Coordinates of N, CA and C in Angstrom, one line a residue:
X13 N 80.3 89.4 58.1 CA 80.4 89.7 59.6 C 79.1 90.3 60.0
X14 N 78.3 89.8 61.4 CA 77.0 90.4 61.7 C 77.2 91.2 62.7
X15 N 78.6 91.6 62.7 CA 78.6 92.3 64.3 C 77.9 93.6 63.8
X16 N 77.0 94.5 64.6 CA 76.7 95.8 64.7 C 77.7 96.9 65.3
X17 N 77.5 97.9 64.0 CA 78.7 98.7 64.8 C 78.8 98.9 65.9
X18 N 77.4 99.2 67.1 CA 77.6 99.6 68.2 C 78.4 98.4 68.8
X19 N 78.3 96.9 68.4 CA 78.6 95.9 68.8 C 80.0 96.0 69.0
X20 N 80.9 96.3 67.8 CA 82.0 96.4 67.5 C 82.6 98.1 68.0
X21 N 81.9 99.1 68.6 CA 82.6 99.9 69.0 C 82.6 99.2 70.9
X22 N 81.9 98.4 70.9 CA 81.4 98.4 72.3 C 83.1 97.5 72.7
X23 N 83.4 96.5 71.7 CA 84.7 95.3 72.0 C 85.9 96.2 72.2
X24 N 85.9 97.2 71.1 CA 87.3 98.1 70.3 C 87.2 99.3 72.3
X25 N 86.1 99.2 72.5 CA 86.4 100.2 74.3 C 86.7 99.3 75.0
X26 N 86.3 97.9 74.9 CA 86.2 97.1 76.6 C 87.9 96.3 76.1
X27 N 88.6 96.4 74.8 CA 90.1 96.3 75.0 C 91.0 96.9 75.0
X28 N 90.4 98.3 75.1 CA 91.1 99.3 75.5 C 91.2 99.6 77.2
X29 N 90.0 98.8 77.9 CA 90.1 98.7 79.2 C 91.2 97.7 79.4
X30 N 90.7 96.6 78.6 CA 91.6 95.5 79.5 C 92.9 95.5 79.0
X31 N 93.5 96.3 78.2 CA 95.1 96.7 78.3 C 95.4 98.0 79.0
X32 N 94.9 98.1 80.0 CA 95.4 99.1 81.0 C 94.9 98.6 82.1
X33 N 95.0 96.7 82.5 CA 95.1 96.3 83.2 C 95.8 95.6 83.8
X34 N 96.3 95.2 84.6 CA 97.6 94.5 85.1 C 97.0 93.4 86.0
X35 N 97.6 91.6 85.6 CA 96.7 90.6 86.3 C 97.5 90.6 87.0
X36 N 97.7 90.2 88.2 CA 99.1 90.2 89.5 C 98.3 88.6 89.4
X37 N 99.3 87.7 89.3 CA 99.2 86.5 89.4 C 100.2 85.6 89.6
X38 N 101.3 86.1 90.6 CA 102.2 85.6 90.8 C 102.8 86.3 91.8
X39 N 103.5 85.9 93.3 CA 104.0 86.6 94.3 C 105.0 87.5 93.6
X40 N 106.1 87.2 92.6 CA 107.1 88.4 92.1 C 106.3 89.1 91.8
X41 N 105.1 89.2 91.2 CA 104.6 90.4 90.5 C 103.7 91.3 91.7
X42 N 103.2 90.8 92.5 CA 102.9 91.1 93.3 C 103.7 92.3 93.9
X43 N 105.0 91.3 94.5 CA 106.3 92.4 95.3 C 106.7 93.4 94.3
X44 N 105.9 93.3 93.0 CA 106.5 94.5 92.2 C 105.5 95.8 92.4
X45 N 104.6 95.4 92.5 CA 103.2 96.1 92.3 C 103.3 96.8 93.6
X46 N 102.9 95.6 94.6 CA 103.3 96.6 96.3 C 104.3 97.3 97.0
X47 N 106.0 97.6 96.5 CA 107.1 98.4 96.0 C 106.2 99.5 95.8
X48 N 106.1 99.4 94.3 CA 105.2 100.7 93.3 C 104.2 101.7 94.7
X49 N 103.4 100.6 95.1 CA 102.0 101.0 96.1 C 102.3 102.0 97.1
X50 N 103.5 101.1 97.4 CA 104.1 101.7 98.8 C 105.6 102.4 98.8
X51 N 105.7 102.8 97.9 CA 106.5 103.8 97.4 C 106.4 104.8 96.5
X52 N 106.5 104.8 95.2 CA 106.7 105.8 94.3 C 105.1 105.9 94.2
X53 N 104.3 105.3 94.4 CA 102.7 105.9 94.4 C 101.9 106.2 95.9
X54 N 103.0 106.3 96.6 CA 102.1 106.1 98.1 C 101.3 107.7 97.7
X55 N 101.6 108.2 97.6 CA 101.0 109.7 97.9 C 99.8 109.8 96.9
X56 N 99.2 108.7 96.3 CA 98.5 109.2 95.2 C 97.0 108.7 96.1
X57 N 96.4 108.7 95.4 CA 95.0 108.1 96.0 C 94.2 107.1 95.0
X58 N 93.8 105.9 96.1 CA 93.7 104.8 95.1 C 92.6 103.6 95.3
X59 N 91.9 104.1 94.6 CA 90.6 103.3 94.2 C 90.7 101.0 94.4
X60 N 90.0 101.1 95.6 CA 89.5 99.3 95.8 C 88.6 99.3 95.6
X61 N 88.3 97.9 95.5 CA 87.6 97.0 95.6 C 88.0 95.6 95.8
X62 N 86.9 94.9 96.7 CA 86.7 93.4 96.4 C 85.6 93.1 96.4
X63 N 85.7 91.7 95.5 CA 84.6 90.6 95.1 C 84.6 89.7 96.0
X64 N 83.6 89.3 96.8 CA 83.7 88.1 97.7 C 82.4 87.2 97.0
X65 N 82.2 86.1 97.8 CA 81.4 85.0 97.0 C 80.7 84.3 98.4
X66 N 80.5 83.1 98.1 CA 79.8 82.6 99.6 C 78.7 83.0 100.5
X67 N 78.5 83.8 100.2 CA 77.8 85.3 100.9 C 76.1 85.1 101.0
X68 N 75.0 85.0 102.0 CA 74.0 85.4 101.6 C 73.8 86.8 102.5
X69 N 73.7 87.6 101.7 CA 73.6 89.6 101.8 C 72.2 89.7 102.6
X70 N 71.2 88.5 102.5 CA 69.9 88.6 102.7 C 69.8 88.1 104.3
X71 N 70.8 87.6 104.6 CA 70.3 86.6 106.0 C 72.2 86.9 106.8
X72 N 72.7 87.8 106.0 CA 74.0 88.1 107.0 C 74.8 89.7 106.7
X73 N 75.6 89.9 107.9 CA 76.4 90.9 107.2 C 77.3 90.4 106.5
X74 N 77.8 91.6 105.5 CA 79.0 91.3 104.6 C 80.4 91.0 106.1
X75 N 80.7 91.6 106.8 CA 81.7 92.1 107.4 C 81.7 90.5 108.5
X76 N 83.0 89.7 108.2 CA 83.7 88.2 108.4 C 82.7 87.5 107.8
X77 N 82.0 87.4 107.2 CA 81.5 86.3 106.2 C 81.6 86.5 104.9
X78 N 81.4 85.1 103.9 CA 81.9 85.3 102.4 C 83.5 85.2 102.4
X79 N 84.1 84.9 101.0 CA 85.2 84.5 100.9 C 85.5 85.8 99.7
X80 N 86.8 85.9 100.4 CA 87.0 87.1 99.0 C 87.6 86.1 98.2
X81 N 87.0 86.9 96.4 CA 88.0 85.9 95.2 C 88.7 86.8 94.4
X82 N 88.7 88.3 94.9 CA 88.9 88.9 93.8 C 89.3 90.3 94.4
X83 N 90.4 91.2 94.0 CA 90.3 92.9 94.3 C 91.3 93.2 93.1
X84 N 90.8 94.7 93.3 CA 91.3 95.2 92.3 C 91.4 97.3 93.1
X85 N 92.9 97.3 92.3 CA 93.2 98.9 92.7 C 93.3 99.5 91.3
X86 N 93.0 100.9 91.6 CA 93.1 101.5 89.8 C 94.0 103.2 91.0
X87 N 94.9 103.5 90.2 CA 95.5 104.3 91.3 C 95.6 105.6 90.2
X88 N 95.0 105.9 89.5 CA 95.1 106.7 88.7 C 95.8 107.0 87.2
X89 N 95.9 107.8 86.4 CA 96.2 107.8 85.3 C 97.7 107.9 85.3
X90 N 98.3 108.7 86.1 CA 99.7 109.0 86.8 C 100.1 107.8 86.9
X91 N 99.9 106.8 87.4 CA 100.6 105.5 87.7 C 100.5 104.6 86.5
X92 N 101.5 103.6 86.5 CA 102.1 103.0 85.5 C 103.1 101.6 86.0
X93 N 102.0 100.8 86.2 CA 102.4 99.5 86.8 C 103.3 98.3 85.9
X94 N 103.7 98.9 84.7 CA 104.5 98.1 83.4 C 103.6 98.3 82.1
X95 N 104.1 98.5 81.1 CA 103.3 98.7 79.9 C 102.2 99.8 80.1
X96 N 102.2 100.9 80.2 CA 101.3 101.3 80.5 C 99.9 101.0 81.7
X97 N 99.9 100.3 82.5 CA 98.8 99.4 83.0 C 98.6 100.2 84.1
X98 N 97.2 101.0 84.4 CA 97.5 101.5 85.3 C 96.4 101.2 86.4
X99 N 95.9 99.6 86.4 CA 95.0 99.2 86.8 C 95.2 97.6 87.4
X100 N 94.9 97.3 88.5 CA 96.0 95.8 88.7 C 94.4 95.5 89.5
X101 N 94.5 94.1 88.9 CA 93.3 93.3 89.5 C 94.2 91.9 89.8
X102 N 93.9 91.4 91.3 CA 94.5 90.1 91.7 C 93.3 88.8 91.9
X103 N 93.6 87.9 91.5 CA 92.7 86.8 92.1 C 93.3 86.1 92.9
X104 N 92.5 85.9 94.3 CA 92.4 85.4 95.0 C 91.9 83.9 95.3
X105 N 91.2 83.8 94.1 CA 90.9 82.5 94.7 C 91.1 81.4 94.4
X106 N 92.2 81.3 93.4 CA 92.8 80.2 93.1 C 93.6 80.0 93.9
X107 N 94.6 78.8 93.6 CA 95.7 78.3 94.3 C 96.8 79.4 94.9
X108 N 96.8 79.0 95.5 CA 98.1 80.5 95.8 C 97.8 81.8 95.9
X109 N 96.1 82.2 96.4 CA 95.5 83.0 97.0 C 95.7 84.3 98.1
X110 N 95.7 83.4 99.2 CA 95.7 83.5 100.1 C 97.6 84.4 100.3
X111 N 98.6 83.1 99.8 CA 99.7 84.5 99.8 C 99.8 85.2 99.0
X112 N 99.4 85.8 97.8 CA 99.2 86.8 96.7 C 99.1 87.4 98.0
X113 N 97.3 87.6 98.6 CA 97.0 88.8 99.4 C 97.8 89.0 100.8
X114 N 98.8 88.1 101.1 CA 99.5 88.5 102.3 C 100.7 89.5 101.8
X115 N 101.0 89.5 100.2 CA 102.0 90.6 99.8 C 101.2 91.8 100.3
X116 N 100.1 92.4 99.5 CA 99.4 93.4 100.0 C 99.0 94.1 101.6
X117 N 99.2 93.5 102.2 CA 99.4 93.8 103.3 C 100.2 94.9 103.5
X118 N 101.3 95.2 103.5 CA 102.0 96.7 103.5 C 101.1 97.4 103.0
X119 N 100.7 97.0 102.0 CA 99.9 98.7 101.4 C 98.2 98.7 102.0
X120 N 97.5 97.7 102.1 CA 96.5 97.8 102.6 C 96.5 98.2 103.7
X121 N 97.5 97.9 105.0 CA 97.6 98.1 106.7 C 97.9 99.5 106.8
X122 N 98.9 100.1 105.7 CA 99.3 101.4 105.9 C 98.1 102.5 105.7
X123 N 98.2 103.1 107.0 CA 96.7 104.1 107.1 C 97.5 105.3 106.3
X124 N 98.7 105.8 106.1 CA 99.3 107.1 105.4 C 98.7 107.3 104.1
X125 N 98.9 105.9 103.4 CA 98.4 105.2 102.0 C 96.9 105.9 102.0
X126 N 96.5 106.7 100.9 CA 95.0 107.3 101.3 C 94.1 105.9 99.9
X127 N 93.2 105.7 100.6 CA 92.7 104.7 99.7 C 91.0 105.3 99.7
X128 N 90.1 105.0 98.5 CA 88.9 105.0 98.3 C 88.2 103.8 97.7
X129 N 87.0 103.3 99.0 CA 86.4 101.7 98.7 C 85.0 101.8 97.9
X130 N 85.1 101.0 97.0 CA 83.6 101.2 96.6 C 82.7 100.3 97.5
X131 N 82.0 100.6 97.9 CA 81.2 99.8 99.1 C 81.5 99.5 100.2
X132 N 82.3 100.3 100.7 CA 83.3 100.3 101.9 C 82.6 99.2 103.1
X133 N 81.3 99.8 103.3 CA 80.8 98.8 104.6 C 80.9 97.5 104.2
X134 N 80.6 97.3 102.8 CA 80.4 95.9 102.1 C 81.9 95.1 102.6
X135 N 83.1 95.8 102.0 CA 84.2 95.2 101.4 C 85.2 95.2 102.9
X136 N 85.2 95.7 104.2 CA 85.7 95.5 105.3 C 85.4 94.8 105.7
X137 N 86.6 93.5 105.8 CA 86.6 91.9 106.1 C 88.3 91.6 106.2

């Protein structure tokens, strides 16, 4: 094997990220996650983001242009979305998109819900 340690400590961290991630890729799981959001975690504070695509940054604003394909909430160590996961990233841009993100809605519309955007001017669309 040629992997370099640092190689191999770098895989043994980045799968320790991605099991304390949760793919919402299905409306049930979805309704499970936004329950959670907007109930037993409302009070917590919780980290977005989206990825949008389509976009030129150089010749437009972010804000109604570009297509979002991607977000993701990490709501802290305290929360626990199944299996330990305490990190839920949805895609959007496959088939069945567009309703995934219409579950979210309860928890993204709710201003009580305290939320923190990374790139906030970017990601308001």
């Amino acid at each position: 094997d040629m992997t370099s340690p640092v190689d191999a400590e770098l895989r043994e961290r980045l799968s320790q990220v991605y099991g304390r991630v949760l793919v919402v890729d299905s409306i049930a799981a979805a309704k499970e996650v936004v329950s959670l959001l907007t109930g037993k975690y409302r009070n917590l504070i919780h980290a977005c983001d989206t990825e949008v695509a389509n976009i030129e940054v150089k010749e437009e604003t972010p804000v109604d242009h570009g297509e979002m394909i991607c977000f993701s909430i990490y709501s802290g160590r305290d929360a626990d979305y199944g299996n330990g996961k305490s990190c839920i990233w949805v895609d959007v841009l496959d088939g069945g998109g567009d309703d995934l993100l219409k579950e979210f809605a309860p928890f993204f519309e709710d201003q009580s819900i305290k939320k923190v955007w990374h790139n906030y001017s970017f990601d308001n669309h």
